[in-house]
């Protein structure tokens, strides 16, 4: 018996290779890996929720109100908001949270508890007793977004100049 050397010309392949599609596949893998790495890094930096890219501080024009919040959040995930009223001579400190706040967020936690809390014309009003004369009052809110997309809120203290902030909620 004579052994025959088989060459590529004699072999049959189940799928014929096409150099064009091999090149396309290689490019898709390369750019897909780059896109995946970019998405992971953006997520770690806070583009989709809490993190460096998300942390924001808004201060009213009259310097009486400071709001620290996350610009980006995820649907049904907790967001933190810290509202600080600087020292005031008023007997009561009244925070008004308006804009899309009542429609777009559910309050999970509120510290400290207000003396009064009510809604008025689609706005949430929180009334607190004035702390010591030169002490600021800080309120911490734990929020849960109820919808996706942009949400614009207006927050003011004692009907002074409001702070307008925008948050984007990812699905």
Tab-separated table of N, CA, C and O in Angstrom, residues 22-148:
chain	number	residue	atom	x	y	z
A	22	UNK	N	-12.757	37.636	7.969
A	22	UNK	CA	-11.813	37.430	9.060
A	22	UNK	C	-11.290	38.766	9.582
A	22	UNK	O	-11.155	38.973	10.797
A	23	UNK	N	-11.025	39.694	8.666
A	23	UNK	CA	-10.577	41.030	9.054
A	23	UNK	C	-11.681	41.784	9.800
A	23	UNK	O	-11.413	42.442	10.816
A	24	UNK	N	-12.913	41.679	9.317
A	24	UNK	CA	-14.045	42.334	9.995
A	24	UNK	C	-14.196	41.788	11.412
A	24	UNK	O	-14.375	42.541	12.375
A	25	UNK	N	-14.131	40.481	11.573
A	25	UNK	CA	-14.259	39.876	12.899
A	25	UNK	C	-13.152	40.359	13.832
A	25	UNK	O	-13.403	40.678	15.004
A	26	UNK	N	-11.942	40.445	13.330
A	26	UNK	CA	-10.823	40.899	14.142
A	26	UNK	C	-11.033	42.353	14.593
A	26	UNK	O	-10.791	42.698	15.753
A	27	UNK	N	-11.521	43.215	13.709
A	27	UNK	CA	-11.779	44.614	14.062
A	27	UNK	C	-12.912	44.745	15.086
A	27	UNK	O	-12.821	45.540	16.018
A	28	UNK	N	-13.969	43.944	14.925
A	28	UNK	CA	-15.077	43.972	15.884
A	28	UNK	C	-14.593	43.546	17.264
A	28	UNK	O	-14.948	44.157	18.278
A	29	UNK	N	-13.783	42.518	17.336
A	29	UNK	CA	-13.247	42.076	18.628
A	29	UNK	C	-12.374	43.146	19.263
A	29	UNK	O	-12.477	43.426	20.456
A	30	UNK	N	-11.517	43.778	18.453
A	30	UNK	CA	-10.615	44.794	18.979
A	30	UNK	C	-11.392	45.996	19.503
A	30	UNK	O	-11.203	46.422	20.643
A	31	UNK	N	-12.291	46.558	18.689
A	31	UNK	CA	-13.047	47.742	19.093
A	31	UNK	C	-14.077	47.413	20.179
A	31	UNK	O	-14.363	48.241	21.044
A	32	UNK	N	-14.605	46.213	20.176
A	32	UNK	CA	-15.525	45.797	21.237
A	32	UNK	C	-14.828	45.725	22.579
A	32	UNK	O	-15.373	46.134	23.608
A	33	UNK	N	-13.601	45.206	22.583
A	33	UNK	CA	-12.827	45.136	23.824
A	33	UNK	C	-12.509	46.539	24.335
A	33	UNK	O	-12.612	46.808	25.533
A	34	UNK	N	-12.163	47.452	23.437
A	34	UNK	CA	-11.877	48.832	23.834
A	34	UNK	C	-13.136	49.488	24.405
A	34	UNK	O	-13.085	50.156	25.444
A	35	UNK	N	-14.285	49.283	23.738
A	35	UNK	CA	-15.545	49.860	24.226
A	35	UNK	C	-15.911	49.284	25.589
A	35	UNK	O	-16.355	50.018	26.485
A	36	UNK	N	-15.743	47.999	25.782
A	36	UNK	CA	-16.058	47.362	27.058
A	36	UNK	C	-15.177	47.908	28.179
A	36	UNK	O	-15.669	48.219	29.272
A	37	UNK	N	-13.901	48.066	27.920
A	37	UNK	CA	-12.992	48.626	28.922
A	37	UNK	C	-13.390	50.067	29.249
A	37	UNK	O	-13.399	50.469	30.417
A	38	UNK	N	-13.749	50.861	28.228
A	38	UNK	CA	-14.170	52.249	28.458
A	38	UNK	C	-15.443	52.312	29.306
A	38	UNK	O	-15.560	53.151	30.203
A	39	UNK	N	-16.394	51.423	29.061
A	39	UNK	CA	-17.636	51.392	29.840
A	39	UNK	C	-17.350	51.027	31.292
A	39	UNK	O	-17.898	51.640	32.216
A	40	UNK	N	-16.482	50.056	31.519
A	40	UNK	CA	-16.138	49.657	32.887
A	40	UNK	C	-15.442	50.797	33.623
A	40	UNK	O	-15.765	51.106	34.775
A	41	UNK	N	-14.504	51.467	32.971
A	41	UNK	CA	-13.803	52.592	33.608
A	41	UNK	C	-14.778	53.729	33.901
A	41	UNK	O	-14.739	54.317	34.991
A	42	UNK	N	-15.678	54.038	32.964
A	42	UNK	CA	-16.679	55.087	33.198
A	42	UNK	C	-17.583	54.729	34.370
A	42	UNK	O	-17.927	55.585	35.192
A	43	UNK	N	-17.959	53.468	34.480
A	43	UNK	CA	-18.781	53.024	35.606
A	43	UNK	C	-18.045	53.155	36.928
A	43	UNK	O	-18.614	53.588	37.933
A	44	UNK	N	-16.777	52.784	36.942
A	44	UNK	CA	-15.985	52.904	38.169
A	44	UNK	C	-15.790	54.361	38.572
A	44	UNK	O	-15.688	54.669	39.765
A	45	UNK	N	-15.744	55.253	37.603
A	45	UNK	CA	-15.558	56.680	37.896
A	45	UNK	C	-16.865	57.375	38.281
A	45	UNK	O	-16.848	58.523	38.706
A	46	UNK	N	-18.004	56.720	38.102
A	46	UNK	CA	-19.264	57.298	38.552
A	46	UNK	C	-20.186	57.802	37.458
A	46	UNK	O	-21.119	58.543	37.750
A	47	UNK	N	-19.984	57.421	36.218
A	47	UNK	CA	-20.857	57.894	35.155
A	47	UNK	C	-22.267	57.317	35.258
A	47	UNK	O	-23.218	57.928	34.800
A	48	UNK	N	-22.419	56.179	35.892
A	48	UNK	CA	-23.728	55.546	35.967
A	48	UNK	C	-24.343	55.610	37.355
A	48	UNK	O	-25.485	55.221	37.536
A	49	UNK	N	-23.600	56.068	38.340
A	49	UNK	CA	-24.112	56.145	39.710
A	49	UNK	C	-23.097	56.906	40.557
A	49	UNK	O	-22.414	57.778	40.048
A	50	UNK	N	-22.963	56.553	41.811
A	50	UNK	CA	-22.087	57.274	42.722
A	50	UNK	C	-20.630	57.128	42.319
A	50	UNK	O	-20.181	56.050	41.960
A	51	UNK	N	-19.903	58.239	42.378
A	51	UNK	CA	-18.487	58.219	42.053
A	51	UNK	C	-17.973	59.600	41.736
A	51	UNK	O	-18.685	60.599	41.840
A	52	UNK	N	-16.725	59.655	41.307
A	52	UNK	CA	-16.044	60.919	41.056
A	52	UNK	C	-16.750	61.776	40.005
A	52	UNK	O	-16.890	62.983	40.171
A	53	UNK	N	-17.192	61.178	38.907
A	53	UNK	CA	-17.865	61.941	37.846
A	53	UNK	C	-19.274	62.377	38.252
A	53	UNK	O	-19.838	63.281	37.660
A	54	UNK	N	-19.838	61.724	39.249
A	54	UNK	CA	-21.226	61.978	39.617
A	54	UNK	C	-21.387	63.015	40.722
A	54	UNK	O	-22.380	63.733	40.754
A	55	UNK	N	-20.442	63.110	41.627
A	55	UNK	CA	-20.560	64.026	42.763
A	55	UNK	C	-20.605	65.473	42.298
A	55	UNK	O	-19.803	65.894	41.484
A	56	UNK	N	-21.564	66.221	42.840
A	56	UNK	CA	-21.739	67.615	42.436
A	56	UNK	C	-22.190	68.416	43.646
A	56	UNK	O	-22.923	67.914	44.503
A	57	UNK	N	-21.767	69.657	43.731
A	57	UNK	CA	-22.195	70.581	44.773
A	57	UNK	C	-22.756	71.823	44.105
A	57	UNK	O	-22.112	72.406	43.242
A	58	UNK	N	-23.973	72.202	44.520
A	58	UNK	CA	-24.610	73.413	43.996
A	58	UNK	C	-24.785	74.391	45.150
A	58	UNK	O	-25.229	74.004	46.235
A	59	UNK	N	-24.443	75.658	44.916
A	59	UNK	CA	-24.554	76.701	45.936
A	59	UNK	C	-25.424	77.813	45.385
A	59	UNK	O	-25.263	78.235	44.238
A	60	UNK	N	-26.358	78.287	46.199
A	60	UNK	CA	-27.255	79.361	45.750
A	60	UNK	C	-26.476	80.653	45.566
A	60	UNK	O	-25.400	80.846	46.136
A	61	UNK	N	-27.042	81.567	44.795
A	61	UNK	CA	-26.375	82.832	44.500
A	61	UNK	C	-26.143	83.654	45.769
A	61	UNK	O	-25.142	84.361	45.876
A	62	UNK	N	-27.041	83.556	46.738
A	62	UNK	CA	-26.883	84.315	47.983
A	62	UNK	C	-26.087	83.552	49.047
A	62	UNK	O	-25.989	84.008	50.187
A	63	UNK	N	-25.532	82.401	48.704
A	63	UNK	CA	-24.683	81.588	49.577
A	63	UNK	C	-25.407	81.045	50.808
A	63	UNK	O	-24.771	80.588	51.741
A	64	UNK	N	-26.735	81.077	50.816
A	64	UNK	CA	-27.483	80.601	51.984
A	64	UNK	C	-27.777	79.110	51.926
A	64	UNK	O	-28.172	78.519	52.925
A	65	UNK	N	-27.606	78.498	50.753
A	65	UNK	CA	-27.992	77.100	50.564
A	65	UNK	C	-26.917	76.357	49.785
A	65	UNK	O	-26.424	76.846	48.762
A	66	UNK	N	-26.577	75.166	50.260
A	66	UNK	CA	-25.627	74.287	49.574
A	66	UNK	C	-26.278	72.916	49.440
A	66	UNK	O	-26.820	72.389	50.411
A	67	UNK	N	-26.225	72.349	48.226
A	67	UNK	CA	-26.788	71.024	47.980
A	67	UNK	C	-25.695	70.140	47.391
A	67	UNK	O	-25.099	70.487	46.375
A	68	UNK	N	-25.437	69.008	48.041
A	68	UNK	CA	-24.507	68.009	47.515
A	68	UNK	C	-25.339	66.827	47.042
A	68	UNK	O	-26.171	66.313	47.790
A	69	UNK	N	-25.106	66.395	45.795
A	69	UNK	CA	-25.933	65.354	45.192
A	69	UNK	C	-25.149	64.607	44.128
A	69	UNK	O	-24.029	64.994	43.784
A	70	UNK	N	-25.738	63.545	43.608
A	70	UNK	CA	-25.159	62.783	42.498
A	70	UNK	C	-25.859	63.187	41.212
A	70	UNK	O	-27.085	63.169	41.138
A	71	UNK	N	-25.084	63.550	40.195
A	71	UNK	CA	-25.661	63.934	38.903
A	71	UNK	C	-26.238	62.742	38.162
A	71	UNK	O	-27.139	62.900	37.345
A	72	UNK	N	-25.701	61.550	38.421
A	72	UNK	CA	-26.148	60.350	37.731
A	72	UNK	C	-26.636	59.331	38.749
A	72	UNK	O	-26.062	59.187	39.822
A	73	UNK	N	-27.681	58.621	38.395
A	73	UNK	CA	-28.207	57.569	39.245
A	73	UNK	C	-28.809	56.470	38.393
A	73	UNK	O	-28.900	56.592	37.170
A	74	UNK	N	-29.229	55.404	39.063
A	74	UNK	CA	-29.873	54.296	38.365
A	74	UNK	C	-31.279	54.124	38.912
A	74	UNK	O	-31.532	54.344	40.097
A	75	UNK	N	-32.174	53.716	38.061
A	75	UNK	CA	-33.566	53.493	38.435
A	75	UNK	C	-33.643	52.501	39.584
A	75	UNK	O	-32.981	51.465	39.566
A	76	UNK	N	-34.429	52.823	40.591
A	76	UNK	CA	-34.674	51.984	41.760
A	76	UNK	C	-33.422	51.726	42.606
A	76	UNK	O	-33.368	50.757	43.355
A	77	UNK	N	-32.386	52.575	42.472
A	77	UNK	CA	-31.189	52.492	43.317
A	77	UNK	C	-31.134	53.728	44.201
A	77	UNK	O	-31.602	54.795	43.817
A	78	UNK	N	-30.545	53.593	45.361
A	78	UNK	CA	-30.514	54.702	46.311
A	78	UNK	C	-29.581	55.810	45.855
A	78	UNK	O	-28.489	55.558	45.345
A	79	UNK	N	-30.037	57.050	46.077
A	79	UNK	CA	-29.234	58.247	45.853
A	79	UNK	C	-29.215	59.031	47.158
A	79	UNK	O	-30.199	59.041	47.894
A	80	UNK	N	-28.113	59.705	47.416
A	80	UNK	CA	-28.007	60.537	48.610
A	80	UNK	C	-28.015	61.999	48.209
A	80	UNK	O	-27.459	62.371	47.179
A	81	UNK	N	-28.650	62.815	49.047
A	81	UNK	CA	-28.649	64.254	48.843
A	81	UNK	C	-28.464	64.898	50.209
A	81	UNK	O	-29.077	64.480	51.192
A	82	UNK	N	-27.593	65.896	50.250
A	82	UNK	CA	-27.325	66.613	51.493
A	82	UNK	C	-27.624	68.082	51.249
A	82	UNK	O	-27.024	68.705	50.382
A	83	UNK	N	-28.545	68.644	52.017
A	83	UNK	CA	-28.961	70.040	51.872
A	83	UNK	C	-28.546	70.782	53.132
A	83	UNK	O	-28.919	70.396	54.237
A	84	UNK	N	-27.790	71.866	52.963
A	84	UNK	CA	-27.303	72.638	54.108
A	84	UNK	C	-27.749	74.079	53.989
A	84	UNK	O	-27.497	74.738	52.972
A	85	UNK	N	-28.432	74.565	55.033
A	85	UNK	CA	-28.799	75.980	55.128
A	85	UNK	C	-27.782	76.639	56.036
A	85	UNK	O	-27.592	76.220	57.183
A	86	UNK	N	-27.111	77.653	55.527
A	86	UNK	CA	-26.105	78.345	56.327
A	86	UNK	C	-26.793	79.171	57.409
A	86	UNK	O	-28.010	79.366	57.378
A	87	UNK	N	-26.030	79.642	58.364
A	87	UNK	CA	-26.576	80.350	59.523
A	87	UNK	C	-27.575	81.422	59.093
A	87	UNK	O	-27.358	82.155	58.135
A	88	UNK	N	-28.679	81.468	59.801
A	88	UNK	CA	-29.735	82.419	59.490
A	88	UNK	C	-30.322	82.960	60.793
A	88	UNK	O	-30.254	82.301	61.834
A	89	UNK	N	-30.909	84.143	60.740
A	89	UNK	CA	-31.517	84.753	61.927
A	89	UNK	C	-32.992	84.390	62.054
A	89	UNK	O	-33.628	84.728	63.039
A	90	UNK	N	-33.546	83.707	61.041
A	90	UNK	CA	-34.961	83.340	61.080
A	90	UNK	C	-35.223	82.322	62.187
A	90	UNK	O	-34.367	81.513	62.525
A	91	UNK	N	-36.445	82.357	62.751
A	91	UNK	CA	-36.810	81.406	63.798
A	91	UNK	C	-36.979	79.998	63.255
A	91	UNK	O	-36.751	79.031	63.952
A	92	UNK	N	-37.417	79.905	62.027
A	92	UNK	CA	-37.606	78.601	61.389
A	92	UNK	C	-36.834	78.566	60.081
A	92	UNK	O	-36.660	79.573	59.417
A	93	UNK	N	-36.421	77.372	59.735
A	93	UNK	CA	-35.778	77.150	58.433
A	93	UNK	C	-36.721	76.274	57.629
A	93	UNK	O	-37.105	75.186	58.067
A	94	UNK	N	-37.107	76.780	56.465
A	94	UNK	CA	-38.054	76.077	55.603
A	94	UNK	C	-37.372	75.736	54.292
A	94	UNK	O	-36.963	76.628	53.549
A	95	UNK	N	-37.246	74.448	54.022
A	95	UNK	CA	-36.717	73.973	52.738
A	95	UNK	C	-37.897	73.698	51.824
A	95	UNK	O	-38.865	73.052	52.231
A	96	UNK	N	-37.805	74.151	50.576
A	96	UNK	CA	-38.821	73.860	49.575
A	96	UNK	C	-38.163	73.093	48.445
A	96	UNK	O	-37.206	73.574	47.838
A	97	UNK	N	-38.674	71.890	48.169
A	97	UNK	CA	-38.136	71.040	47.115
A	97	UNK	C	-39.173	70.972	46.006
A	97	UNK	O	-40.230	70.355	46.174
A	98	UNK	N	-38.876	71.630	44.891
A	98	UNK	CA	-39.843	71.717	43.801
A	98	UNK	C	-39.290	71.196	42.493
A	98	UNK	O	-38.341	70.420	42.453
A	99	UNK	N	-39.893	71.646	41.415
A	99	UNK	CA	-39.524	71.141	40.097
A	99	UNK	C	-40.077	69.738	39.929
A	99	UNK	O	-41.228	69.459	40.256
A	100	UNK	N	-39.233	68.829	39.463
A	100	UNK	CA	-39.641	67.438	39.241
A	100	UNK	C	-39.463	66.566	40.478
A	100	UNK	O	-39.668	65.354	40.407
A	101	UNK	N	-39.091	67.150	41.602
A	101	UNK	CA	-38.727	66.352	42.777
A	101	UNK	C	-39.841	65.410	43.217
A	101	UNK	O	-39.615	64.218	43.396
A	102	UNK	N	-41.042	65.928	43.410
A	102	UNK	CA	-42.147	65.109	43.922
A	102	UNK	C	-42.528	63.994	42.950
A	102	UNK	O	-42.929	62.918	43.357
A	103	UNK	N	-42.407	64.256	41.670
A	103	UNK	CA	-42.800	63.293	40.647
A	103	UNK	C	-41.729	62.228	40.409
A	103	UNK	O	-42.044	61.068	40.127
A	104	UNK	N	-40.454	62.597	40.532
A	104	UNK	CA	-39.361	61.723	40.102
A	104	UNK	C	-38.672	60.934	41.220
A	104	UNK	O	-37.882	60.037	40.928
A	105	UNK	N	-38.934	61.276	42.492
A	105	UNK	CA	-38.210	60.627	43.584
A	105	UNK	C	-39.138	60.212	44.718
A	105	UNK	O	-40.132	60.868	44.991
A	106	UNK	N	-38.734	59.134	45.375
A	106	UNK	CA	-39.377	58.700	46.607
A	106	UNK	C	-38.351	58.878	47.720
A	106	UNK	O	-37.195	58.494	47.577
A	107	UNK	N	-38.786	59.480	48.829
A	107	UNK	CA	-37.881	59.686	49.953
A	107	UNK	C	-37.877	58.421	50.802
A	107	UNK	O	-38.916	58.009	51.311
A	108	UNK	N	-36.703	57.811	50.953
A	108	UNK	CA	-36.559	56.607	51.777
A	108	UNK	C	-36.145	56.971	53.202
A	108	UNK	O	-36.617	56.384	54.151
A	109	UNK	N	-35.212	57.927	53.316
A	109	UNK	CA	-34.779	58.370	54.638
A	109	UNK	C	-34.691	59.887	54.655
A	109	UNK	O	-34.391	60.512	53.632
A	110	UNK	N	-34.955	60.461	55.826
A	110	UNK	CA	-34.904	61.908	56.015
A	110	UNK	C	-34.388	62.154	57.431
A	110	UNK	O	-35.047	61.787	58.404
A	111	UNK	N	-33.206	62.749	57.537
A	111	UNK	CA	-32.596	63.019	58.842
A	111	UNK	C	-32.081	64.436	58.883
A	111	UNK	O	-31.430	64.857	57.935
A	112	UNK	N	-32.333	65.190	59.909
A	112	UNK	CA	-33.244	64.933	61.014
A	112	UNK	C	-34.694	65.108	60.565
A	112	UNK	O	-34.972	65.695	59.520
A	113	UNK	N	-35.596	64.610	61.350
A	113	UNK	CA	-37.015	64.722	61.038
A	113	UNK	C	-37.461	66.179	61.193
A	113	UNK	O	-37.080	66.846	62.158
A	114	UNK	N	-38.283	66.690	60.273
A	114	UNK	CA	-38.739	68.087	60.373
A	114	UNK	C	-39.858	68.236	61.414
A	114	UNK	O	-40.508	67.263	61.790
A	115	UNK	N	-40.062	69.487	61.833
A	115	UNK	CA	-41.210	69.782	62.700
A	115	UNK	C	-42.505	69.608	61.920
A	115	UNK	O	-43.485	69.084	62.433
A	116	UNK	N	-42.488	70.075	60.661
A	116	UNK	CA	-43.637	69.942	59.768
A	116	UNK	C	-43.145	69.528	58.393
A	116	UNK	O	-42.075	69.958	57.952
A	117	UNK	N	-43.966	68.734	57.719
A	117	UNK	CA	-43.673	68.340	56.345
A	117	UNK	C	-44.997	68.273	55.605
A	117	UNK	O	-45.924	67.583	56.048
A	118	UNK	N	-45.096	68.997	54.480
A	118	UNK	CA	-46.335	69.005	53.714
A	118	UNK	C	-46.033	69.347	52.263
A	118	UNK	O	-44.940	69.799	51.930
A	119	UNK	N	-47.025	69.116	51.412
A	119	UNK	CA	-46.871	69.481	49.999
A	119	UNK	C	-47.747	70.692	49.712
A	119	UNK	O	-48.824	70.842	50.271
A	120	UNK	N	-47.228	71.526	48.812
A	120	UNK	CA	-47.933	72.743	48.442
A	120	UNK	C	-47.641	73.018	46.971
A	120	UNK	O	-46.483	73.189	46.590
A	121	UNK	N	-48.666	73.008	46.146
A	121	UNK	CA	-48.525	73.303	44.710
A	121	UNK	C	-47.467	72.432	44.049
A	121	UNK	O	-46.646	72.914	43.277
A	122	UNK	N	-47.448	71.155	44.361
A	122	UNK	CA	-46.507	70.233	43.735
A	122	UNK	C	-45.096	70.317	44.291
A	122	UNK	O	-44.167	69.771	43.701
A	123	UNK	N	-44.921	71.001	45.416
A	123	UNK	CA	-43.611	71.115	46.050
A	123	UNK	C	-43.673	70.482	47.437
A	123	UNK	O	-44.712	70.488	48.089
A	124	UNK	N	-42.542	69.962	47.882
A	124	UNK	CA	-42.441	69.407	49.226
A	124	UNK	C	-41.825	70.474	50.121
A	124	UNK	O	-40.796	71.060	49.785
A	125	UNK	N	-42.464	70.736	51.266
A	125	UNK	CA	-41.996	71.758	52.196
A	125	UNK	C	-41.605	71.070	53.506
A	125	UNK	O	-42.389	70.308	54.079
A	126	UNK	N	-40.388	71.347	53.953
A	126	UNK	CA	-39.867	70.802	55.214
A	126	UNK	C	-39.545	71.968	56.141
A	126	UNK	O	-38.754	72.840	55.786
A	127	UNK	N	-40.168	71.999	57.321
A	127	UNK	CA	-39.929	73.076	58.278
A	127	UNK	C	-39.150	72.555	59.480
A	127	UNK	O	-39.515	71.537	60.072
A	128	UNK	N	-38.097	73.291	59.840
A	128	UNK	CA	-37.237	72.940	60.966
A	128	UNK	C	-37.121	74.134	61.900
A	128	UNK	O	-37.195	75.279	61.466
A	129	UNK	N	-36.897	73.853	63.190
A	129	UNK	CA	-36.577	74.915	64.144
A	129	UNK	C	-35.148	75.362	63.870
A	129	UNK	O	-34.309	74.570	63.450
A	130	UNK	N	-34.882	76.636	64.101
A	130	UNK	CA	-33.545	77.168	63.868
A	130	UNK	C	-32.564	76.556	64.857
A	130	UNK	O	-32.835	76.497	66.058
A	131	UNK	N	-31.413	76.077	64.361
A	131	UNK	CA	-30.402	75.582	65.294
A	131	UNK	C	-29.743	76.776	65.995
A	131	UNK	O	-30.172	77.904	65.827
A	132	UNK	N	-28.707	76.531	66.731
A	132	UNK	CA	-27.973	77.613	67.398
A	132	UNK	C	-27.616	78.697	66.389
A	132	UNK	O	-27.462	78.432	65.190
A	133	UNK	N	-27.481	79.905	66.868
A	133	UNK	CA	-27.371	81.091	66.011
A	133	UNK	C	-26.376	80.984	64.863
A	133	UNK	O	-26.685	81.349	63.747
A	134	UNK	N	-25.180	80.531	65.127
A	134	UNK	CA	-24.163	80.511	64.068
A	134	UNK	C	-23.939	79.139	63.471
A	134	UNK	O	-22.942	78.904	62.803
A	135	UNK	N	-24.850	78.225	63.679
A	135	UNK	CA	-24.692	76.857	63.192
A	135	UNK	C	-25.550	76.641	61.944
A	135	UNK	O	-26.706	77.027	61.905
A	136	UNK	N	-24.985	75.988	60.946
A	136	UNK	CA	-25.797	75.627	59.778
A	136	UNK	C	-26.670	74.415	60.103
A	136	UNK	O	-26.386	73.657	61.028
A	137	UNK	N	-27.731	74.256	59.335
A	137	UNK	CA	-28.613	73.088	59.470
A	137	UNK	C	-28.418	72.222	58.234
A	137	UNK	O	-28.547	72.706	57.107
A	138	UNK	N	-28.108	70.950	58.439
A	138	UNK	CA	-27.918	70.019	57.331
A	138	UNK	C	-28.975	68.934	57.400
A	138	UNK	O	-29.209	68.356	58.457
A	139	UNK	N	-29.606	68.677	56.258
A	139	UNK	CA	-30.626	67.640	56.126
A	139	UNK	C	-30.106	66.608	55.142
A	139	UNK	O	-29.633	66.958	54.051
A	140	UNK	N	-30.180	65.331	55.529
A	140	UNK	CA	-29.756	64.235	54.662
A	140	UNK	C	-30.982	63.524	54.133
A	140	UNK	O	-31.859	63.125	54.898
A	141	UNK	N	-31.033	63.351	52.815
A	141	UNK	CA	-32.134	62.650	52.167
A	141	UNK	C	-31.606	61.398	51.484
A	141	UNK	O	-30.599	61.451	50.770
A	142	UNK	N	-32.288	60.301	51.687
A	142	UNK	CA	-32.036	59.074	50.932
A	142	UNK	C	-33.165	58.932	49.935
A	142	UNK	O	-34.329	58.807	50.311
A	143	UNK	N	-32.858	58.997	48.661
A	143	UNK	CA	-33.871	59.031	47.606
A	143	UNK	C	-33.803	57.801	46.717
A	143	UNK	O	-32.730	57.230	46.523
A	144	UNK	N	-34.952	57.440	46.143
A	144	UNK	CA	-35.019	56.392	45.139
A	144	UNK	C	-35.667	56.979	43.892
A	144	UNK	O	-36.799	57.468	43.962
A	145	UNK	N	-34.964	56.977	42.749
A	145	UNK	CA	-35.552	57.487	41.509
A	145	UNK	C	-36.719	56.606	41.053
A	145	UNK	O	-36.662	55.381	41.149
A	146	UNK	N	-37.766	57.252	40.543
A	146	UNK	CA	-38.947	56.526	40.095
A	146	UNK	C	-39.071	56.445	38.577
A	146	UNK	O	-39.927	55.732	38.074
A	147	UNK	N	-38.254	57.177	37.839
A	147	UNK	CA	-38.323	57.163	36.377
A	147	UNK	C	-36.941	57.390	35.780
A	147	UNK	O	-36.004	57.775	36.480
A	148	UNK	N	-36.826	57.151	34.483
A	148	UNK	CA	-35.539	57.329	33.808
A	148	UNK	C	-35.522	58.661	33.069
A	148	UNK	O	-36.568	59.253	32.790
